[in-house]
PDB file of C-alpha atoms in Angstrom:
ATOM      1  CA  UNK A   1       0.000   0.000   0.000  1.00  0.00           C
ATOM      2  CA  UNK A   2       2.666   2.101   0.213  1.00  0.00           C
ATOM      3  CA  UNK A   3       4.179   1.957  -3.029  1.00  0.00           C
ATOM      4  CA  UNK A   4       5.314   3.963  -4.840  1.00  0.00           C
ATOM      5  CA  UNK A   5       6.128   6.330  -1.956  1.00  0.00           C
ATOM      6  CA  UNK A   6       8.702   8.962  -0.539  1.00  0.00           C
ATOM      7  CA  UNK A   7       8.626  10.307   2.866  1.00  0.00           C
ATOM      8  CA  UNK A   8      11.116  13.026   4.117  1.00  0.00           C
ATOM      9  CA  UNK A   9      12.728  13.424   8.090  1.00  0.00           C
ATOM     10  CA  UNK A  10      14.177  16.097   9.411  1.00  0.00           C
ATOM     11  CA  UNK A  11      16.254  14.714  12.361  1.00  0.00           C
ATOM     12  CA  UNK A  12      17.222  15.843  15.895  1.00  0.00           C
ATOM     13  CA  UNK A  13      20.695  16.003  14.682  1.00  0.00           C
ATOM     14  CA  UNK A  14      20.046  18.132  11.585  1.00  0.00           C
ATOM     15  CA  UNK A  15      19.823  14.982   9.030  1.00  0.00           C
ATOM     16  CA  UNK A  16      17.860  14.041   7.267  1.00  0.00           C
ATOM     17  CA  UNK A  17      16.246  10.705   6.683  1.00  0.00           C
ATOM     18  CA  UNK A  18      14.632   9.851   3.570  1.00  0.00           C
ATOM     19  CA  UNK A  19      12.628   6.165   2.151  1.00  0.00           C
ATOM     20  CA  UNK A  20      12.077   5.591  -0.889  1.00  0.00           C
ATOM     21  CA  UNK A  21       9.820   3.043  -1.093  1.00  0.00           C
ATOM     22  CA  UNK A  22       9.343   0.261  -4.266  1.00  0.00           C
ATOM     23  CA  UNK A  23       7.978  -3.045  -5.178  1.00  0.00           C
ATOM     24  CA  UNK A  24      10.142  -5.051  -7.206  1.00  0.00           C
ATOM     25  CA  UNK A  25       8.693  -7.133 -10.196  1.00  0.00           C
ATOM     26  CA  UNK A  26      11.164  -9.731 -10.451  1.00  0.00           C
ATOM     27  CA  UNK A  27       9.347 -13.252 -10.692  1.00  0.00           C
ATOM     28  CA  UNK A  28      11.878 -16.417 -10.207  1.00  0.00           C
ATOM     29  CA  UNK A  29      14.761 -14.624 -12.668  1.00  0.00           C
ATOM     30  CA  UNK A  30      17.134 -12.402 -11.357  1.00  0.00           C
ATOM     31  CA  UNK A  31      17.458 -10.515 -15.172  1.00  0.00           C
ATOM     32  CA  UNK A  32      14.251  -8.907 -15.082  1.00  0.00           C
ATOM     33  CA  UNK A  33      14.167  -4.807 -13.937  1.00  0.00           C
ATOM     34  CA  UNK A  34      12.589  -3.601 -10.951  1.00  0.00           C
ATOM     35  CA  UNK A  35       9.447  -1.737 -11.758  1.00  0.00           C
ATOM     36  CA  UNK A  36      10.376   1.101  -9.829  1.00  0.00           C
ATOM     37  CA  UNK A  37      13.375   1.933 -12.411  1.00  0.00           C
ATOM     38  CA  UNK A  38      11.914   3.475 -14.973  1.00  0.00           C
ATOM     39  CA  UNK A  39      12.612   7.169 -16.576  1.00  0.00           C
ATOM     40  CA  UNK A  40      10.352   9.218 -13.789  1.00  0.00           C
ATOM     41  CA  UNK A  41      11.545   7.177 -10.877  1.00  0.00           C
ATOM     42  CA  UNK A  42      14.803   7.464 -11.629  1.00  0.00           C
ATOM     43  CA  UNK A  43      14.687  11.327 -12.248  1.00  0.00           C
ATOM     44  CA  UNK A  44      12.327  11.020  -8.580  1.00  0.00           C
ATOM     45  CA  UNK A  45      15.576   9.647  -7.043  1.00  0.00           C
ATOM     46  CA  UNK A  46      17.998  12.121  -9.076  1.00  0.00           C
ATOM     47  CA  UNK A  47      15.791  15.366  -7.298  1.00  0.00           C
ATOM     48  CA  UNK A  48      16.043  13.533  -3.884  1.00  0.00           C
ATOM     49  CA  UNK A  49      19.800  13.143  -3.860  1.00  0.00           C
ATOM     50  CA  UNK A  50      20.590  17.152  -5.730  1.00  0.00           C
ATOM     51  CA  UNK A  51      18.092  18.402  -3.068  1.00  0.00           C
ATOM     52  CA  UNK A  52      19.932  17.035   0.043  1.00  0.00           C
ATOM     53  CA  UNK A  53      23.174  18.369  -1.615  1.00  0.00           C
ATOM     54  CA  UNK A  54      24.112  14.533  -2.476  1.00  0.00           C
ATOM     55  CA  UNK A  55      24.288  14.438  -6.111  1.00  0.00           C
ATOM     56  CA  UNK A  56      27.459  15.954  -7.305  1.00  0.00           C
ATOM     57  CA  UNK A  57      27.694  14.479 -10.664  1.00  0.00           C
ATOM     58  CA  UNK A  58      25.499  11.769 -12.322  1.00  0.00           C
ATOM     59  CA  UNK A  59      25.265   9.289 -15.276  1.00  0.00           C
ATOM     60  CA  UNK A  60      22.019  10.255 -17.308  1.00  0.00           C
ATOM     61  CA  UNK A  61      22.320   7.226 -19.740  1.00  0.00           C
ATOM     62  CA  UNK A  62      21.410   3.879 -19.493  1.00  0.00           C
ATOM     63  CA  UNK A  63      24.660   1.912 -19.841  1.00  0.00           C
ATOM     64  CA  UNK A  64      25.694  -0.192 -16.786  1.00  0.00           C
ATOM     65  CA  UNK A  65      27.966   1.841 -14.693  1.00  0.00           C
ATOM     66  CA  UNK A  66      29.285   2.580 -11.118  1.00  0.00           C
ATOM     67  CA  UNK A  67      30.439   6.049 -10.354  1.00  0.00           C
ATOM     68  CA  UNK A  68      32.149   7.283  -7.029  1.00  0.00           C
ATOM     69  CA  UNK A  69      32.253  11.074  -6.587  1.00  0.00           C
ATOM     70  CA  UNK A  70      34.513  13.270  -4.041  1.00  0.00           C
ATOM     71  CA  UNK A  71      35.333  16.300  -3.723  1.00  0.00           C
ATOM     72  CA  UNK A  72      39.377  17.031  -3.682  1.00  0.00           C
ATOM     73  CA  UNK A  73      40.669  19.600  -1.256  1.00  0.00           C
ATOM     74  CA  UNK A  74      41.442  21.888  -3.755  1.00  0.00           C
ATOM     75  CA  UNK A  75      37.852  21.889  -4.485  1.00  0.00           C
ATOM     76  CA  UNK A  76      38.143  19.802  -8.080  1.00  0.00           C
ATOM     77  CA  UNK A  77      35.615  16.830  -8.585  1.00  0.00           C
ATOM     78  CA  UNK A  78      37.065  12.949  -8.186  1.00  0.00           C
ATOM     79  CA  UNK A  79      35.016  11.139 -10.246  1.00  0.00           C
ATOM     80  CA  UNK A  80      35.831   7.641 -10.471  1.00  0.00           C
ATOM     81  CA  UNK A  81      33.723   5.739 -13.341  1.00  0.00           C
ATOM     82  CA  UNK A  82      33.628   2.278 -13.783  1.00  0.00           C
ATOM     83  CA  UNK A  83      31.858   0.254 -17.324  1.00  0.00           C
ATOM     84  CA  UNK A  84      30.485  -2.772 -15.344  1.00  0.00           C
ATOM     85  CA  UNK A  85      28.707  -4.070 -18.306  1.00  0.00           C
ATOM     86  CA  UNK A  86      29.511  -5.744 -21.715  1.00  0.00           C
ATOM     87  CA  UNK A  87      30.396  -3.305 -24.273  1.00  0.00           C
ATOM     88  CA  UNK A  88      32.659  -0.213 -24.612  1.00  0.00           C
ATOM     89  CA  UNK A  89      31.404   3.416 -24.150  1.00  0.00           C
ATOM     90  CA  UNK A  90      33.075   5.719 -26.928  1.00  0.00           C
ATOM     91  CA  UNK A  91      32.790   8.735 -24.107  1.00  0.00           C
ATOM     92  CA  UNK A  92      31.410   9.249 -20.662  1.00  0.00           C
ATOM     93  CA  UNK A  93      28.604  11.996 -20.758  1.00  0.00           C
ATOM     94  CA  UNK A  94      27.585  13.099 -16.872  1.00  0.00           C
ATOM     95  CA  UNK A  95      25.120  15.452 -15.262  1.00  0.00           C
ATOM     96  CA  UNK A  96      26.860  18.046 -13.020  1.00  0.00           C
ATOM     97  CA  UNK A  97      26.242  20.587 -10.458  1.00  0.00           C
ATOM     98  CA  UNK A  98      28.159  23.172 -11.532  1.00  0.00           C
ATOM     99  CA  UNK A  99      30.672  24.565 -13.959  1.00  0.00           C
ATOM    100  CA  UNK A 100      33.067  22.581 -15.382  1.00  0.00           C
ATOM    101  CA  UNK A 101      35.868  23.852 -17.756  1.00  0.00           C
ATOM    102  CA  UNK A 102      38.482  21.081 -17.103  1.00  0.00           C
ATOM    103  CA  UNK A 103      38.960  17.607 -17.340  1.00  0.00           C
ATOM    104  CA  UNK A 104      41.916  15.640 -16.291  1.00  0.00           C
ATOM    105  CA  UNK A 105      42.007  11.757 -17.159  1.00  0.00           C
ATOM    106  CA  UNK A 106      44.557   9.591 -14.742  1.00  0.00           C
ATOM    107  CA  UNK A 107      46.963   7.217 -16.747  1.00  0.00           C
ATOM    108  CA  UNK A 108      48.354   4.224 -15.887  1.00  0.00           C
ATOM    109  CA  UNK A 109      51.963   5.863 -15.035  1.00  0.00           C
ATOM    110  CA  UNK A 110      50.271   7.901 -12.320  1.00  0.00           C
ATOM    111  CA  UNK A 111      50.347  11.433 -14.155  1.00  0.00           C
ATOM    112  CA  UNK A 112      46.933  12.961 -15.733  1.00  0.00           C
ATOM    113  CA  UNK A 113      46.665  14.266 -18.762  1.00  0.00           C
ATOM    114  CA  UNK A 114      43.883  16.691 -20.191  1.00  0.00           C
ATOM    115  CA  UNK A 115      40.821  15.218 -21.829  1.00  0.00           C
ATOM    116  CA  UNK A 116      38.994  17.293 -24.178  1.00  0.00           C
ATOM    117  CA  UNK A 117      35.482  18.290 -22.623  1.00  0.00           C
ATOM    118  CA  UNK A 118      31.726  18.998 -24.253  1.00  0.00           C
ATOM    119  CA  UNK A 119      29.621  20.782 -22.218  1.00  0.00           C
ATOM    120  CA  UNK A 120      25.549  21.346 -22.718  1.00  0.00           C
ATOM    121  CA  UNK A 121      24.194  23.272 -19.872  1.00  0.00           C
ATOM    122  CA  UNK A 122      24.494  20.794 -16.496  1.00  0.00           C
ATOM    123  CA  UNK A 123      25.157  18.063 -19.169  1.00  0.00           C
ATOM    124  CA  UNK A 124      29.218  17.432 -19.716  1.00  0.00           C
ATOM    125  CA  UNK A 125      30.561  14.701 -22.119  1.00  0.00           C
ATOM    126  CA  UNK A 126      34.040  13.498 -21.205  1.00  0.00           C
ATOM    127  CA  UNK A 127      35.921  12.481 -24.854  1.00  0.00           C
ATOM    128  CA  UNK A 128      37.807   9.449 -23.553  1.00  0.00           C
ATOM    129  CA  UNK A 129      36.416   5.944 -24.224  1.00  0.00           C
ATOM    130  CA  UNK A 130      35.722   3.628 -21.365  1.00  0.00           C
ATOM    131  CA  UNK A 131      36.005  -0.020 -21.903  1.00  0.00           C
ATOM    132  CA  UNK A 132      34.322  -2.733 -19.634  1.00  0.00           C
ATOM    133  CA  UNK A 133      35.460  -3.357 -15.976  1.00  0.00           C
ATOM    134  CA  UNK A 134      38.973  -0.566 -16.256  1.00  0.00           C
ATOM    135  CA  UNK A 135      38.021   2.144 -14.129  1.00  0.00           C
ATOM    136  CA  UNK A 136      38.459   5.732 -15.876  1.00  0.00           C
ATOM    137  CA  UNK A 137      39.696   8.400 -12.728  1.00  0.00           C
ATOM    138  CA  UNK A 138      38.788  12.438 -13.114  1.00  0.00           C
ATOM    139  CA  UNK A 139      39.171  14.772 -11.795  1.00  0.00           C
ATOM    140  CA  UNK A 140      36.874  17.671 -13.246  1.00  0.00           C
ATOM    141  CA  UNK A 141      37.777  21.535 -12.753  1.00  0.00           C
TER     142      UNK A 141
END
């Protein structure tokens, strides 16, 4: 009954608590998608995280991917992004918070190296390719 669902909590502490709530639709197979992940729940979840200020960067497409974002203490964006499914990605287009006029790709000697950068509004396209399961490191400016 309570599905689909989102309830807010302002805590004693000053967090806040959030619960998203969903029903999954997966019957004996493991392969089949959740029927809460679908364009409008995922851009519900999307204006959860940006309005508890814990969305700094996002992927907007639907390729199979794990990001982990930071910020550095020089104030640049870490963005690690790993391509967890089958087939390359020719770039890696992200949704971002704010401004970015830099990107920085980290090679396999330890130095980075500038990658050249698209940006579209909030929308930025990173122009390096990113090939299953080798993580691609950032850090945007």
């Amino acid at each position: 009954p309570l599905f689909p669902g989102v309830t807010r909590f302002k805590n004693a502490l000053g967090g806040t608590a959030v619960v998203f709530s969903g029903t999954p639709e997966a019957r004996f197979v493991f392969h089949e998608a959740f029927s809460m992940l679908n364009e409008s729940r995922k851009q519900q979840l999307v204006d959860i995280l940006r309005e508890s200020g814990n969305l700094p960067l996002y992927y907007p497409d639907d390729a199979e991917v794990y990001i982990k974002a930071a910020t550095t203490t020089d104030g640049s964006l870490f963005c690690a992004f790993f391509n967890i499914g089958l087939d390359p990605l020719e770039d890696i287009p992200l949704v971002v918070e704010r401004p970015i006029t830099r990107a920085q790709k980290l090679l396999p000697n330890g130095s980075y190296t500038d990658v050249d950068l698209c940006t579209d509004g909030n929308r930025i396209t990173v122009n390096t390719p990113s090939f299953p399961l080798d993580p691609v490191i950032l850090i945007l400016k």
